[in-house]
Tab-separated table of C-alpha atoms and ligand atoms in Angstrom:
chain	number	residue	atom	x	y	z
A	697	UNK	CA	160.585	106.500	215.553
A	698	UNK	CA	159.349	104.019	217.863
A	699	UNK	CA	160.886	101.119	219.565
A	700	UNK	CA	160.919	98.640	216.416
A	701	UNK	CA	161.595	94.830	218.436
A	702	UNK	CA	158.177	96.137	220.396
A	703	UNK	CA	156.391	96.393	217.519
A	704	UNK	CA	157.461	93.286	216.175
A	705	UNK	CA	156.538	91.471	219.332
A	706	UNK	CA	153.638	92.754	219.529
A	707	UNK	CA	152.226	92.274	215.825
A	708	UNK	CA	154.722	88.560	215.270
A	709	UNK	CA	151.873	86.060	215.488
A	710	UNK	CA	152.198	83.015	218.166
A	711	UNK	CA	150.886	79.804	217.007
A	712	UNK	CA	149.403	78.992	220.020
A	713	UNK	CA	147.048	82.441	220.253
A	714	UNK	CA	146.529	81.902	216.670
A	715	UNK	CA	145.334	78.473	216.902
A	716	UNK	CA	142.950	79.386	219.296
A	717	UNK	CA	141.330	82.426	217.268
A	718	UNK	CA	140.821	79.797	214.594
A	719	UNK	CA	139.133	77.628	216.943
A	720	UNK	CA	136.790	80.514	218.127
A	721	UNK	CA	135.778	81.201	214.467
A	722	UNK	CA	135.455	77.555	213.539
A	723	UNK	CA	133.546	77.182	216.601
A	724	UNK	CA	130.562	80.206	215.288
A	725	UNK	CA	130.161	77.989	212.445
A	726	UNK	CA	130.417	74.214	213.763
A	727	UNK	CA	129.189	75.010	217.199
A	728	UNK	CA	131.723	75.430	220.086
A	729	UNK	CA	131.780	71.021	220.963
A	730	UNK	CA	132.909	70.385	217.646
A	731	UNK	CA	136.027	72.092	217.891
A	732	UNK	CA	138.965	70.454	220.225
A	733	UNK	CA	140.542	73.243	221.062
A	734	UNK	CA	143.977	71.186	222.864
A	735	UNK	CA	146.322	74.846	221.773
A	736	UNK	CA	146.072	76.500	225.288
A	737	UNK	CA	147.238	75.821	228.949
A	738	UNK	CA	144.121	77.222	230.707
A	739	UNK	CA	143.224	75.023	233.509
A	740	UNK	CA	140.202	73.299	233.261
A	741	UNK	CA	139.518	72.131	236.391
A	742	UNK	CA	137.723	75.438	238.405
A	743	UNK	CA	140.194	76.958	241.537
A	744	UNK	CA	139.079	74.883	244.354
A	745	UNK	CA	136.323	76.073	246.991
A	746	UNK	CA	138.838	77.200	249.513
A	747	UNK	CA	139.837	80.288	246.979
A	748	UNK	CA	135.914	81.429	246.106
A	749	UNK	CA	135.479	81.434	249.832
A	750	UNK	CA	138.444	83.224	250.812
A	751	UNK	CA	137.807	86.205	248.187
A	752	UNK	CA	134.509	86.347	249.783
A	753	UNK	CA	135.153	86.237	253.557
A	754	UNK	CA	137.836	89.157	252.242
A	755	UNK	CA	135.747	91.108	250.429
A	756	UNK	CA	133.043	90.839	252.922
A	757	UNK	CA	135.467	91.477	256.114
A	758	UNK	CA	137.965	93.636	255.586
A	759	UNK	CA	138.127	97.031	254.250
A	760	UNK	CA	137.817	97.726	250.656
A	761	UNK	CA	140.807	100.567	251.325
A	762	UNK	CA	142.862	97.592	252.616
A	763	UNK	CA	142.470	95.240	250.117
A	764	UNK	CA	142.385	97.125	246.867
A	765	UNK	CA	145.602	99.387	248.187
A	766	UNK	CA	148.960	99.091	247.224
A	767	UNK	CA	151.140	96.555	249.183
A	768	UNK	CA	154.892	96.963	249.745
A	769	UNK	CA	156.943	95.987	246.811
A	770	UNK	CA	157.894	92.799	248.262
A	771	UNK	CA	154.245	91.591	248.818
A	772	UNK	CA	152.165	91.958	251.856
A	773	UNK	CA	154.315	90.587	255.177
A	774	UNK	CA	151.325	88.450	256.438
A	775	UNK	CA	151.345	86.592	252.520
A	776	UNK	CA	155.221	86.044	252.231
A	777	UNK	CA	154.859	84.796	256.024
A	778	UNK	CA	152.491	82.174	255.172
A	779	UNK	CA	154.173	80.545	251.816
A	780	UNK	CA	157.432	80.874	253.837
A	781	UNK	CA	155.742	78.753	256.469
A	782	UNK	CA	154.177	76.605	253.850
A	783	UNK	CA	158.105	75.496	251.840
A	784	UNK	CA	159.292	75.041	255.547
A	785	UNK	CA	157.015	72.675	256.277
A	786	UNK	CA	156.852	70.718	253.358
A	787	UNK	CA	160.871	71.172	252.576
A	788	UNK	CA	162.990	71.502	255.669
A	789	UNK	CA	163.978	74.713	254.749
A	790	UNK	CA	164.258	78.234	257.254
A	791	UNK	CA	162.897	80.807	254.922
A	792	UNK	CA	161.113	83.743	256.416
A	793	UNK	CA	158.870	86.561	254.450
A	794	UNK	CA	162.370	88.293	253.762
A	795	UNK	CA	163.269	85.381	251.158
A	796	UNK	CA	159.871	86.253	249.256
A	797	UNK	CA	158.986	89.001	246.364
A	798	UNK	CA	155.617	88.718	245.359
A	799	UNK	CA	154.538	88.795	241.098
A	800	UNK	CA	152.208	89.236	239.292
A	801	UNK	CA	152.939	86.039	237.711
A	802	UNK	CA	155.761	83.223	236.731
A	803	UNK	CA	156.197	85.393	233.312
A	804	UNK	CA	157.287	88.762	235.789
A	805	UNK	CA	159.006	86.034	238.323
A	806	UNK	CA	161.038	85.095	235.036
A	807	UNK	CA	161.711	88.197	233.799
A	808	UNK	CA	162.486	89.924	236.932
A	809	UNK	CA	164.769	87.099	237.910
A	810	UNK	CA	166.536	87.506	234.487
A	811	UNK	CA	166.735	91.035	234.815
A	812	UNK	CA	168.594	91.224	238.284
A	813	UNK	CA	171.010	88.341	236.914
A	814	UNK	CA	171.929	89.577	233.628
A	815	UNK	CA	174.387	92.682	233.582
A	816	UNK	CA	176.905	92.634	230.456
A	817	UNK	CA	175.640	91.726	227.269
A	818	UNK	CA	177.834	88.367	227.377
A	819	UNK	CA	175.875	86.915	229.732
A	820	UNK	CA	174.477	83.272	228.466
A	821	UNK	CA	171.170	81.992	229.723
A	822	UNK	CA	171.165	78.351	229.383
A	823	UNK	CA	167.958	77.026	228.261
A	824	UNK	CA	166.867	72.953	227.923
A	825	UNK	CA	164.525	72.365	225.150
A	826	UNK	CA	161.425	71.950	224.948
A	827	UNK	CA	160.614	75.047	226.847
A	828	UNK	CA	158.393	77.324	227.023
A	829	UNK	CA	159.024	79.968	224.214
A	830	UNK	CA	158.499	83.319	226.112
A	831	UNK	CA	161.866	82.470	226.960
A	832	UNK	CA	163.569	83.344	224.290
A	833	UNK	CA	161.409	86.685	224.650
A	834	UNK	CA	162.052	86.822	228.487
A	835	UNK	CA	166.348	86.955	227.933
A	836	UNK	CA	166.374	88.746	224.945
A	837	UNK	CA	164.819	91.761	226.297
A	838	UNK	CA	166.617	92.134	229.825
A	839	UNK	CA	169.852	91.894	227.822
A	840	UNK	CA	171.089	87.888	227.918
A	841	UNK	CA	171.736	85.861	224.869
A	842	UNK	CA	170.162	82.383	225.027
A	843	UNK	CA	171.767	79.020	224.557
A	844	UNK	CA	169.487	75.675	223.778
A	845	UNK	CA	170.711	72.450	224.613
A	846	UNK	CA	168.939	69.356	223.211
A	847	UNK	CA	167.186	66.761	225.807
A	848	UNK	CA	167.566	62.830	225.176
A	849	UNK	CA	165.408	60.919	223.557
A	850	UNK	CA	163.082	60.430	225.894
A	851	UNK	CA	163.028	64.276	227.376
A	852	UNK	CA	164.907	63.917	230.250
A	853	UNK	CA	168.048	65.787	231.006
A	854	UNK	CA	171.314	65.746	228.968
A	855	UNK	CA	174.027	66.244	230.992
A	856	UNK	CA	176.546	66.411	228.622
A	857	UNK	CA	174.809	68.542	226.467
A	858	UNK	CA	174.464	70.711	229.188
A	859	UNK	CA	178.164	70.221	230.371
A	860	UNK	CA	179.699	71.489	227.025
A	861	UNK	CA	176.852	74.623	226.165
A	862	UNK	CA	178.071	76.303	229.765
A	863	UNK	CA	180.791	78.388	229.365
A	864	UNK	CA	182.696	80.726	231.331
A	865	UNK	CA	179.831	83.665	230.127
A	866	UNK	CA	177.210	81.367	231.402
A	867	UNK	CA	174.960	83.114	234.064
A	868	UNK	CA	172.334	80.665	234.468
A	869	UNK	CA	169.979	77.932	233.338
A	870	UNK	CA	166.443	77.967	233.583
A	871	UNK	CA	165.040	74.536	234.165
A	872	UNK	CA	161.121	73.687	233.934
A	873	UNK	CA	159.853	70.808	235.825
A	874	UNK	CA	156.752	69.099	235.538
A	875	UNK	CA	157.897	70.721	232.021
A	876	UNK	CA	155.862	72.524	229.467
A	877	UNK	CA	155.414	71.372	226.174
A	878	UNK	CA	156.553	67.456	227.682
A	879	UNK	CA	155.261	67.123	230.905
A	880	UNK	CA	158.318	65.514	231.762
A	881	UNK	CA	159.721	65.612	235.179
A	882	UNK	CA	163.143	65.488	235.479
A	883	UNK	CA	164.302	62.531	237.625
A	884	UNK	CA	165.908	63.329	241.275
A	885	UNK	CA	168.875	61.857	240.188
A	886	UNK	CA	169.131	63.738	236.942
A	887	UNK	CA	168.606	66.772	238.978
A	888	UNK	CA	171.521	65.548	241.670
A	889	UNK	CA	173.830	64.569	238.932
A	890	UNK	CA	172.653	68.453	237.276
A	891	UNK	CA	173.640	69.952	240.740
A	892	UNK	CA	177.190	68.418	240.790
A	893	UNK	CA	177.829	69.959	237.056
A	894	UNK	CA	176.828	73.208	238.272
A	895	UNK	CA	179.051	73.017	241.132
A	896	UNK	CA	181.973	71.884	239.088
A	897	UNK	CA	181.754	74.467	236.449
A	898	UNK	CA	181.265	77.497	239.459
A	899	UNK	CA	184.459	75.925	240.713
A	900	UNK	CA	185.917	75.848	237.329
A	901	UNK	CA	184.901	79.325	236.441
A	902	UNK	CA	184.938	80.910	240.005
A	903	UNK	CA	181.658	82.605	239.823
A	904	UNK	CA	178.004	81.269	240.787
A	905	UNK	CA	176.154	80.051	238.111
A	906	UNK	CA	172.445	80.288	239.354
A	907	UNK	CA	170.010	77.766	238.530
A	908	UNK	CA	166.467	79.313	238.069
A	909	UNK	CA	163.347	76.341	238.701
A	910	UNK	CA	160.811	77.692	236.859
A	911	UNK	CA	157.511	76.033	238.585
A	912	UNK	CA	154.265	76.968	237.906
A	913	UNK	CA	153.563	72.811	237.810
A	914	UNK	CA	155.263	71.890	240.869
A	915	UNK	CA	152.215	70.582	242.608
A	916	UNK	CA	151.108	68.918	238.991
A	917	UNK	CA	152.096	65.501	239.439
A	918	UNK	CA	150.024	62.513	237.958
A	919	UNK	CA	152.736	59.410	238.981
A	920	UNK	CA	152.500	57.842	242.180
A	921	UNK	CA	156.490	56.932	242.134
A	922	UNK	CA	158.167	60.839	241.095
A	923	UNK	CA	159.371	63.328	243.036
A	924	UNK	CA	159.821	66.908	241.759
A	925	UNK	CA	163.149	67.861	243.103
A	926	UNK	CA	163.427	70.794	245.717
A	927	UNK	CA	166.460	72.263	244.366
A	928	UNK	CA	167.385	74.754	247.130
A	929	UNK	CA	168.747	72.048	249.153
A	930	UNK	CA	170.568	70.244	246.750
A	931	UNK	CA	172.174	73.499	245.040
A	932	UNK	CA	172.938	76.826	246.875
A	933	UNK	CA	172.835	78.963	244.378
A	934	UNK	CA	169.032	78.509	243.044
A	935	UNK	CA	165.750	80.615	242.616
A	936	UNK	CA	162.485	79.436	242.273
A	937	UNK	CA	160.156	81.069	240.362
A	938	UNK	CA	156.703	79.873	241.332
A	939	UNK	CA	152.872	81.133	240.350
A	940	UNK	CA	149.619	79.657	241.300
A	941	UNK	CA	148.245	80.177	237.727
A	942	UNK	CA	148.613	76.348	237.350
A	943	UNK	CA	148.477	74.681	241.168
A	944	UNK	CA	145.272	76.312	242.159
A	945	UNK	CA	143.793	77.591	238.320
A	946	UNK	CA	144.462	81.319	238.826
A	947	UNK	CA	146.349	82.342	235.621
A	948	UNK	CA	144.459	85.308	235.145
A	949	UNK	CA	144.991	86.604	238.545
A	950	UNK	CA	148.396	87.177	238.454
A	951	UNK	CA	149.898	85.619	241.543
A	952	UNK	CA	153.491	84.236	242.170
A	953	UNK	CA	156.773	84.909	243.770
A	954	UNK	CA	160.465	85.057	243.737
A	955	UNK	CA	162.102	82.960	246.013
A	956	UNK	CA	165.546	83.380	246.711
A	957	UNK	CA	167.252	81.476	249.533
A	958	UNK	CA	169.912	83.145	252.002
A	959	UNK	CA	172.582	81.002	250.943
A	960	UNK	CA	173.038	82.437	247.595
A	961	UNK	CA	176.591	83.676	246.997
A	962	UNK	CA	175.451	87.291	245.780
A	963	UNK	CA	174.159	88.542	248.848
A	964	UNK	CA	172.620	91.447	247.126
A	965	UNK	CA	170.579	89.478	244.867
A	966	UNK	CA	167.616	90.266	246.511
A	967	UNK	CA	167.760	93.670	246.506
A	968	UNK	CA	168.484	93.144	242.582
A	969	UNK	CA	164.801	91.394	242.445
A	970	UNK	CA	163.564	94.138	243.958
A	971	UNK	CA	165.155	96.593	241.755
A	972	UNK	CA	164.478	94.389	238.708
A	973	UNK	CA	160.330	94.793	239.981
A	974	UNK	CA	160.432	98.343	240.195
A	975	UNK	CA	162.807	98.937	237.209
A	976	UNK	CA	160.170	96.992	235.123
A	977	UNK	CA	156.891	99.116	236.638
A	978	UNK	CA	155.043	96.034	238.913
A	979	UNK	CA	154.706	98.130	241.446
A	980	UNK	CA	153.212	94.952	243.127
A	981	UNK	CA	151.330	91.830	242.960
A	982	UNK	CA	147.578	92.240	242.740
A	983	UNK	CA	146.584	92.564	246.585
A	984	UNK	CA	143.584	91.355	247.121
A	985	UNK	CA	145.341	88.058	245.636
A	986	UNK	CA	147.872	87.945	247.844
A	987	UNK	CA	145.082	87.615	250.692
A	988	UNK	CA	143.689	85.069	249.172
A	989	UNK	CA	146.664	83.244	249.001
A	990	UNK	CA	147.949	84.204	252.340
A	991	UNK	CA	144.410	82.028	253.277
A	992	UNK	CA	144.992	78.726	250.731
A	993	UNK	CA	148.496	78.711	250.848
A	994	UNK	CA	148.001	74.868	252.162
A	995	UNK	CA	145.307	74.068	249.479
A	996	UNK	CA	146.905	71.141	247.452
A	997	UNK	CA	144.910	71.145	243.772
A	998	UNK	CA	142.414	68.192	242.373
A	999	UNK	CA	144.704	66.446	239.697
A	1000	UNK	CA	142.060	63.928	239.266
A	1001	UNK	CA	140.769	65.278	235.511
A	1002	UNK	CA	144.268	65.905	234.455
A	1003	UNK	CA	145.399	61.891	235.546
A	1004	UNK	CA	142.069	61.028	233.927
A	1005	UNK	CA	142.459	62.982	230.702
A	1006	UNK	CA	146.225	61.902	230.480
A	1007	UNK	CA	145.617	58.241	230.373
A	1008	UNK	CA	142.649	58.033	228.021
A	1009	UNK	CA	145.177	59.829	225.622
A	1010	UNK	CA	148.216	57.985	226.019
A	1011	UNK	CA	146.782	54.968	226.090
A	1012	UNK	CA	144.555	55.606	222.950
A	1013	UNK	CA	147.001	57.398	220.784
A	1014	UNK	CA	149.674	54.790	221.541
A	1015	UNK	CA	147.200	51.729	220.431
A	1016	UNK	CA	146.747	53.678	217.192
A	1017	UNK	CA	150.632	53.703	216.856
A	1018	UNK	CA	151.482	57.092	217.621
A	1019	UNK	CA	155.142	57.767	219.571
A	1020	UNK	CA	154.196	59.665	223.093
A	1021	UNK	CA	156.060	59.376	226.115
A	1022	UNK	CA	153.739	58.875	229.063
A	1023	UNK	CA	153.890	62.611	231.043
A	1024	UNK	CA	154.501	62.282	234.894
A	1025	UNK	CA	152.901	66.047	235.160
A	1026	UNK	CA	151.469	69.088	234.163
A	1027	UNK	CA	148.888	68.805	231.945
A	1028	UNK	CA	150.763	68.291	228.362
A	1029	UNK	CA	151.338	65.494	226.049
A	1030	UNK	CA	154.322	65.851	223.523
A	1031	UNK	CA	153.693	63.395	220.266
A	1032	UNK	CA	155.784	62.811	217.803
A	1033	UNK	CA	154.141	63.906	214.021
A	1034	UNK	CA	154.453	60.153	212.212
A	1035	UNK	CA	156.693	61.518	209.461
A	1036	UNK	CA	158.921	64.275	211.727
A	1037	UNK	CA	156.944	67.213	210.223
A	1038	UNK	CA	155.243	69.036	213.202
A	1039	UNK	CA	153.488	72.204	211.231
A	1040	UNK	CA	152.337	69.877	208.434
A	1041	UNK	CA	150.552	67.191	211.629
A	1042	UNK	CA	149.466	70.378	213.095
A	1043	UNK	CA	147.549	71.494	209.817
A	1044	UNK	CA	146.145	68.101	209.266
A	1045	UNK	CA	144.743	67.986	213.024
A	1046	UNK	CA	143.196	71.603	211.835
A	1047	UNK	CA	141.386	70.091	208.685
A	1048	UNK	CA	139.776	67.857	211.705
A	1049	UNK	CA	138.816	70.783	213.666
A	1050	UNK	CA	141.321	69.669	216.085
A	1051	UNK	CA	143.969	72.056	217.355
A	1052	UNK	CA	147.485	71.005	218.878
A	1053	UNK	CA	150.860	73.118	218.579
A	1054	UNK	CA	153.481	72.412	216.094
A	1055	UNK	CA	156.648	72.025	218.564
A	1056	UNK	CA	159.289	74.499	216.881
A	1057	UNK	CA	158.565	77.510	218.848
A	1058	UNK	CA	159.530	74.761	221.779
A	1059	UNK	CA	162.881	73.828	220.203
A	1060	UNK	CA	161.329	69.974	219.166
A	1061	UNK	CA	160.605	70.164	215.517
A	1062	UNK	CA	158.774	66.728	215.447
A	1063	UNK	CA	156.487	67.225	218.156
A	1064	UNK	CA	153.586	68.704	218.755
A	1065	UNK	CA	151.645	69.732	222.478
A	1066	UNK	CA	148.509	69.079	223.154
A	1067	UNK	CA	147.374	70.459	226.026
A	1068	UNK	CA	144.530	67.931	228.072
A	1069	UNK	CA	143.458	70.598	230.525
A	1070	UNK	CA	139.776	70.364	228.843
A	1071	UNK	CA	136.793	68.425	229.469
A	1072	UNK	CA	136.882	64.895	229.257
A	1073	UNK	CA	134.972	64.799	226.170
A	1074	UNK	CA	136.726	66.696	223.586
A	1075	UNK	CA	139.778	63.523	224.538
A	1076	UNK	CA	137.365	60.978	223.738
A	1077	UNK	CA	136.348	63.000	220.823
A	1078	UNK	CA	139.767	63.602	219.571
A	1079	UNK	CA	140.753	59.304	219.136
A	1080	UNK	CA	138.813	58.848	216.147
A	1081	UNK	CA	140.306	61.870	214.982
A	1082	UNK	CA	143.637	60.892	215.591
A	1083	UNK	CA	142.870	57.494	214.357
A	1084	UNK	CA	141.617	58.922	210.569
A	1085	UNK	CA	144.882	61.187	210.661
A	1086	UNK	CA	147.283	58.333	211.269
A	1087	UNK	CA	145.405	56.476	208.322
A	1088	UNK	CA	146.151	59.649	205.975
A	1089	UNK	CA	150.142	58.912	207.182
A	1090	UNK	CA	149.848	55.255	205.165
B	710	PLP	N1	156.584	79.008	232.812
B	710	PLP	C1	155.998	78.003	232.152
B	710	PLP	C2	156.756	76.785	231.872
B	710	PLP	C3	154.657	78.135	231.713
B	710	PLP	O1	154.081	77.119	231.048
B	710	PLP	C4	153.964	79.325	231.982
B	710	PLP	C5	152.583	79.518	231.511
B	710	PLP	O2	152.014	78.747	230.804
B	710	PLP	C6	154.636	80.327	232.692
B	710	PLP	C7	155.935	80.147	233.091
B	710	PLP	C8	153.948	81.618	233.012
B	710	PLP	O3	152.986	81.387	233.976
B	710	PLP	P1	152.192	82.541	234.704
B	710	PLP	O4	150.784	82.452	234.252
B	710	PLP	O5	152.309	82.249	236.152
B	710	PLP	O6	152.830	83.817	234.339
């Protein structure tokens, strides 16, 4: 007998990977530009120069033994000495290589995180919808039992929501921002006001209740006027968990890190990441990526598309009536289906050729994502299309 949740994991269909096969079919008959595929978070725009270059000057340069070897657990010391050097410039912070485990990933920076924090089968992971669903995946398999709270209205942070789902089994809350499926960013002051809560219910409680920043869109930001929070220095007891699928369009390299600051109250936490690594066979983060990052650690990505994409849709679905909050990053637009019913906007879209998530795998049952990291185009393409659906709404 095997191990029966696997199997259902690995045959229970996402929406998002199935929308996408449907597109690929749909595209061998209509031909790939009449399809707008809007179901995945690839990045469109290419990883900048700096990256091509630097996997060339490595693989020309140094040693094929060196670069295709094994590195420590943690990551190589020359990598986690860079990105340390990188936060302490741009955050005030005093992190050295020591504060760093390399991943293959934000999805292993996640579940590694989760699996060094959770330890009794009590343990509540708080999570603010919409999120992204591997979540629910991520803290049901190291052990933790998750706990949604509800965002306002308009997607930011509910504090009192948030106030009454933490309880004295809460271990921590994993907060997403520039979020996917919103691309909301939570304002600083949300975030302060979040720290505060935090501290009072550790006081109230008396044990740290960690905040884990999930941020694979940090650098993501298309408003002039928002800051993304740098929660370390507002709340002692927080981890990031960072990738550069997103920042500089490597998601299928497998490159990120855990980050966890000195000042957490478990001291051994660290050790726990690296235990949670090994326990869950990384081994380590792919190597020769970890060069390459140790190089364009100070690239900042091209956001240009993403701003440019953004506004052609907000601005044209809101003329046609639709509700869609503006998103201040990432490179996802949350609408609202006319008449509440996500799946059923979803499968009219899909009549249209036109693919974009139904939100309740995200925890926002009226919504749908579409995702804008495509070509130009296929957004131009998709405002008729929106424009005939609305129409079928009357
Ligand atoms: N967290 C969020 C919010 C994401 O959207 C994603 C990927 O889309 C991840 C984590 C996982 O990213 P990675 O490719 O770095 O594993």
């Amino acid at each position: 007998m095997i191990n029966q949740t696997m199997v259902n994991l690995g045959t229970a269909k996402s929406v998002i990977r199935e929308l996408a096969a449907f597109g690929a079919e749909r595209a061998k008959v209509v031909g790939k530009e009449n399809v707008l595929d809007f179901s995945l978070g690839n990045p469109s725009v290419p990883a900048p120069k700096e990256v091509q270059e630097a996997i060339l000057d490595i693989v020309q340069n140094m040693s094929p033994v060196e670069y295709h070897s094994y590195s420590s657990g943690a990551g190589h010391d020359g990598c986690r000495e860079a990105i340390a050097n990188n936060l302490n410039k741009r955050f005030g912070t005093n992190y050295t290589k020591d504060n760093l485990l390399m991943t293959c990933g934000a999805a292993a920076s996640l579940s590694i995180t989760l699996k060094a924090l959770i330890a009794d089968e009590k343990d509540e992971i708080v999570v603010l919808a919409p999120f992204f669903p591997e979540y629910t995946v991520f803290i049901k398999e190291q052990g933790g039992k998750q706990v949604m709270v509800e965002p306002q209205d308009n997607m930011q942070l509910n504090i009192e929501g948030i106030r009454n789902a933490i309880t004295e089994n809460t271990k921590a809350m994993i907060v997403n921002s520039p979020n996917n499926p919103a691309g909301v960013i939570y304002t600083k002051e949300e975030m302060m006001a979040l720290a505060e809560l935090l501290k009072e219910k550790e006081e109230e409680y008396g044990h740290a209740i960690y905040l884990i920043m999930d941020e694979p869109y940090r650098e993501l930001v298309l408003m002039d006027d928002v800051e993304v929070a740098y929660m370390p220095n507002h709340y002692k007891n927080t981890v990031i968990n960072y990738s550069w699928s997103k920042s500089l369009s490597l998601p299928g390299e497998r490159i990120g890190y855990v980050l966890v600051p000195n000042e957490v109250d478990d001291e051994l936490l660290m050790a726990g990441v690296a235990g949670a690594a090994r326990a869950l066979g990384y081994v380590c983060a792919p190597t020769l990526m970890q060069f390459v990052i140790e190089r364009c650690v100070d690239v900042e990505p091209d956001v240009t598309v993403y701003k440019k994409n953004r506004d052609l849709l907000f601005d044209g679905l809101k003329e046609l009536g639709y509700n869609v909050a503006k998103p201040a990053g990432a490179f996802y637009l949350f609408i609202e289906a006319p008449d509440g019913d996500s799946a059923k906007f979803s499968e009219k879209a899909k009549e249209h050729d036109m693919l974009i998530v139904p939100g309740a795998g995200f925890g926002a049952e009226r919504f749908v994502r579409l995702s804008y990291c495509v070509e130009t185009e296929k957004c131009e393409k998709s405002l008729p299309l929106f424009a005939k659906i609305m129409e079928e709404y009357k």
